[in-house]
Amino acid sequence: MEKDRGEADVEIPVGLVHPALLEPYRPRFFLQDEVVTDCEITLDAQHRGIERMMEGIPVDKCNIITERICGICSCVHLWNSVRVVEKGLNITIPERAQYMRVIINELERLTSHLIFFGHALEIIGHETLAMRAFIAREPFMILLGELSGNRVHYACPVIGGIRPRCNPTDDMCKKALAQLGPAADYVKDYADRILQDAMIMSRIEGVGVLTKEEAIKYHVVGPTARSSGVAKDWRTDIPDYKHFDWDVIVLDDGDVKTRVVQRVLETFEIIKILKQGFENIPAGEVRTKDWKLGTMPITTCYHEAPRGELYDSYGLDEKGNVRHYKNRTPTLTNLGAMEVACLGEHLTDAVLTVASCDPCLCCTNR
Amino acid sequence: MFKAISRRNAVHVMLVYAGGCNGCDIEVVNCVLSPYYDIEQYKVMLTWNPREADILLVTGPVLKRIEPALKKIYDAIPDPKLVAAVGSCAINGNVFSNLGGDLGPSEEIAGPLDKVLPVAAKIPGCPPRPEDIISAAASAIPILAEMEV
Amino acid sequence: MENVNFIISAVVLTVIALFFGPVFLGIERKIQARIQQRIGPPILTPGTWSILKFWNKKPFTPNSPLPWLYHALPPATIIIILVILWLTNPDWWGLPLSLSTLVAIVGIMKFEEVMYVIMGSLSRSILSVTMPYGDVVKGAVTKARIRRFLEGQSAVRFIKHITIASFPIYIAIFIPVVMARSIFVQDVVLYQGSFLDLSPILFTVPGFVGAIVYFVGYVAQLNDYPFTIAKAKGDLIEGAPLEYGAHARGNYYIMRGVWMFVLSSLFVTLFFGIPPVVDFSSMLGVSQLVMHVLLTFALPVLVSVLSAFGPILTFKQLYPVSFGFTAIGVFGLLLAL
């Protein structure tokens, strides 16, 4: 079902610097009175040419750069890039390293979702609850800093396992588990507070609807797709997550409220995974050195970033240098779908709709 | 009238993302928006309007695509004004201008920032901690207060 | 001596408004900060010191088709809205102007609202259309006829906003009028008794309903959260005043503060029956002025609590909210009959 991209009187270009967009990109909204009849999003502002830089670079250095593709989901970029080599050269990694990778990645997903709540509420205009999102987020940031040594670029996975400094002692695991309880309770109270606020609900309910057909047509991925009824989560295919008991959250309505609720419910699943992780983490080595770099054909890996499907593929030549690096991030398709989802909305709601897929332009432009 | 004292007591900062990885940006927003750090208690307020700003915080390696916009925004800030480079990318280009394979490092970068704008403060780190950003803002305030104009 | 008195009181009231207006901005920010569980800026920082700082910046020519008019709008508005404050002063009641009526005050209030429309249509900030970024291909078909600046959209929204969201405050202003059976400020104040033997309209049923509606109208007049659609940070950044910088931004801040003070003062005059008397010859006169200024703090404090918990209302919510409170106001009017 194609939505009508109708005639427009006025064009409002927004960006590059804007409080609702944060990152430099430029949506152009075509309006009739105040209703958006067409939308066009120009993306190239943050193109750094990362894929071009990667050609012929040693794979260790490549991993330093992949981590800096994005500062919100840095762990998953690094992990997926490492997995490409591990898959291509058949490296099996120790179980403790698998646990640690999942823990760091899920903590990162949690902070990313909490930023989303903060950002969405900031656009709605509710500064108080936006700030509460950052209160809820800070314990997890501190925990990440203690576990990995950096608040944003954790540099946790390396080929064959994890970096030894990310290996927590038993005391640290116990302490983290103790910290997790109150922080999770705060997140729960906070989520309840959002979902019970009538004024906020009236702003986000029924806004920016993306039906399941549209979601499939535009290949929407990640939480945005799961809140339009498309059940796809790449974490179910990844062996490291087999140690954990968790559910994929799928909701059907596809409006902004559903996208918020889906992430709220996903947050609780993340906390479930984290608790299991800190409780059951096995002892042992965190890194195997039982492998050698060599020629590797082009290998493809998928992973679930906080915003959806992440794709990495490259091959190695005989010296262990990267060839034909390719990377695709979730926001590209999500934003394309949001161009459609925001049609027929008021301008203020359209900006909210575009932001409700949690766009991350630094990944998308690379 | 009350020139130095008023400048010490009210500072507006503006944040421009110049093509970084979002890490620095989130940390800057974190130390402004998060009650945990709350930069407003040090009399520093965040604004998104260059006409209101005193200090321009720039993150990221200043891409060629963003450079003209960044210069325009800098021009729009009324004097006196300062520019602070937040994070390694803005200071020296970080991995983007210093790592590269057969084809060399990235060619999309016009930075580092001091090639584009006069930089008064540099906040190192990848990303800098919120504490560092707050202390840098606090140390930039006296420079701003003593400026002519 | 009558002539001298009204000039003195106008000057004194102007000084009070110019001092307390910016302080209100700081109080608003501080209360919001405490609700947000943070320390927040010192009370003088968002208002007073910011204004002084902006005045000490280097003046520049704004991007505007009529720079002088754009810069002249805030000072002109400050003077015009101060007239409301003067007209409620007892020394001005006796002047042969016949302007000390609530009809005249409503007329003056309209000016402040229309001023934003002019402001929005004169501003050309670099943050939207003129941002140097190649998103329009030469020769390509453009869908829309006009590329509109954010401020232009803000002006369009202000027209809608002043049509809808001003009803509550006007209805609320006329509840005391109906109770006192007179449009003269003098009669409304005298209806509530003298200062020592006060029976404020606020503590009657219609008066209380009126006060609630006045409060909602007050927030809408200030364009504060949640009635900030015309200056919504989410899409218009700041709306009409985007291009004010340096001393002009200082003037704009003052205008906002003074408008806050003037509307609070009008509320105290109408609903508490305490006009802004300037009479330093007796203790009674001084204490009346002090009481008046203290009571003006009530509304800004309540506004900051409301705005800390309110998201921006789009027109979808604005119409029902505004009409709902107008209906409550009409109910109050019927009670007052």
PDB file of N, CA and C in Angstrom, chain B residues 1 8 18-19 21 27 56 58 73-74 85 94 106-107 115:
ATOM      1  N   MET B   1      29.733  48.162  31.308  1.00  0.00           N
ATOM      2  CA  MET B   1      29.240  48.004  32.683  1.00  0.00           C
ATOM      3  C   MET B   1      29.178  46.535  33.071  1.00  0.00           C
ATOM      4  N   ARG B   8      31.642  36.187  33.456  1.00  0.00           N
ATOM      5  CA  ARG B   8      31.984  35.061  34.313  1.00  0.00           C
ATOM      6  C   ARG B   8      30.738  34.317  34.782  1.00  0.00           C
ATOM      7  N   ALA B  18      30.988  17.814  14.008  1.00  0.00           N
ATOM      8  CA  ALA B  18      31.653  17.983  12.720  1.00  0.00           C
ATOM      9  C   ALA B  18      32.150  16.651  12.186  1.00  0.00           C
ATOM     10  N   GLY B  19      31.347  15.625  12.278  1.00  0.00           N
ATOM     11  CA  GLY B  19      31.659  14.379  11.601  1.00  0.00           C
ATOM     12  C   GLY B  19      32.361  13.341  12.442  1.00  0.00           C
ATOM     13  N   CYS B  21      32.366  10.400  15.742  1.00  0.00           N
ATOM     14  CA  CYS B  21      31.707   9.107  15.854  1.00  0.00           C
ATOM     15  C   CYS B  21      30.581   9.150  16.861  1.00  0.00           C
ATOM     16  N   GLU B  27      28.963  12.405  25.167  1.00  0.00           N
ATOM     17  CA  GLU B  27      29.534  12.762  26.458  1.00  0.00           C
ATOM     18  C   GLU B  27      29.319  14.245  26.773  1.00  0.00           C
ATOM     19  N   LEU B  56      32.059  27.798  21.253  1.00  0.00           N
ATOM     20  CA  LEU B  56      31.659  26.797  20.259  1.00  0.00           C
ATOM     21  C   LEU B  56      32.443  25.522  20.555  1.00  0.00           C
ATOM     22  N   VAL B  58      33.417  21.998  19.284  1.00  0.00           N
ATOM     23  CA  VAL B  58      33.403  21.246  18.029  1.00  0.00           C
ATOM     24  C   VAL B  58      33.963  19.853  18.294  1.00  0.00           C
ATOM     25  N   ILE B  73      28.638  29.114  10.897  1.00  0.00           N
ATOM     26  CA  ILE B  73      28.137  29.146  12.269  1.00  0.00           C
ATOM     27  C   ILE B  73      29.088  29.937  13.152  1.00  0.00           C
ATOM     28  N   TYR B  74      30.392  29.750  12.909  1.00  0.00           N
ATOM     29  CA  TYR B  74      31.376  30.511  13.686  1.00  0.00           C
ATOM     30  C   TYR B  74      31.209  32.002  13.429  1.00  0.00           C
ATOM     31  N   ALA B  85      38.094  22.537  20.975  1.00  0.00           N
ATOM     32  CA  ALA B  85      38.114  21.273  20.245  1.00  0.00           C
ATOM     33  C   ALA B  85      37.940  20.154  21.250  1.00  0.00           C
ATOM     34  N   ASN B  94      42.701  11.913  14.881  1.00  0.00           N
ATOM     35  CA  ASN B  94      42.605  10.558  15.425  1.00  0.00           C
ATOM     36  C   ASN B  94      42.844   9.495  14.348  1.00  0.00           C
ATOM     37  N   SER B 106      41.950   8.889   5.360  1.00  0.00           N
ATOM     38  CA  SER B 106      40.741   9.454   4.759  1.00  0.00           C
ATOM     39  C   SER B 106      41.019  10.792   4.092  1.00  0.00           C
ATOM     40  N   GLU B 107      40.436  10.992   2.925  1.00  0.00           N
ATOM     41  CA  GLU B 107      40.621  12.261   2.206  1.00  0.00           C
ATOM     42  C   GLU B 107      39.436  13.185   2.368  1.00  0.00           C
ATOM     43  N   LYS B 115      43.143  24.030  11.657  1.00  0.00           N
ATOM     44  CA  LYS B 115      43.313  24.508  10.279  1.00  0.00           C
ATOM     45  C   LYS B 115      42.100  25.320   9.831  1.00  0.00           C
TER      46      LYS B 115
END
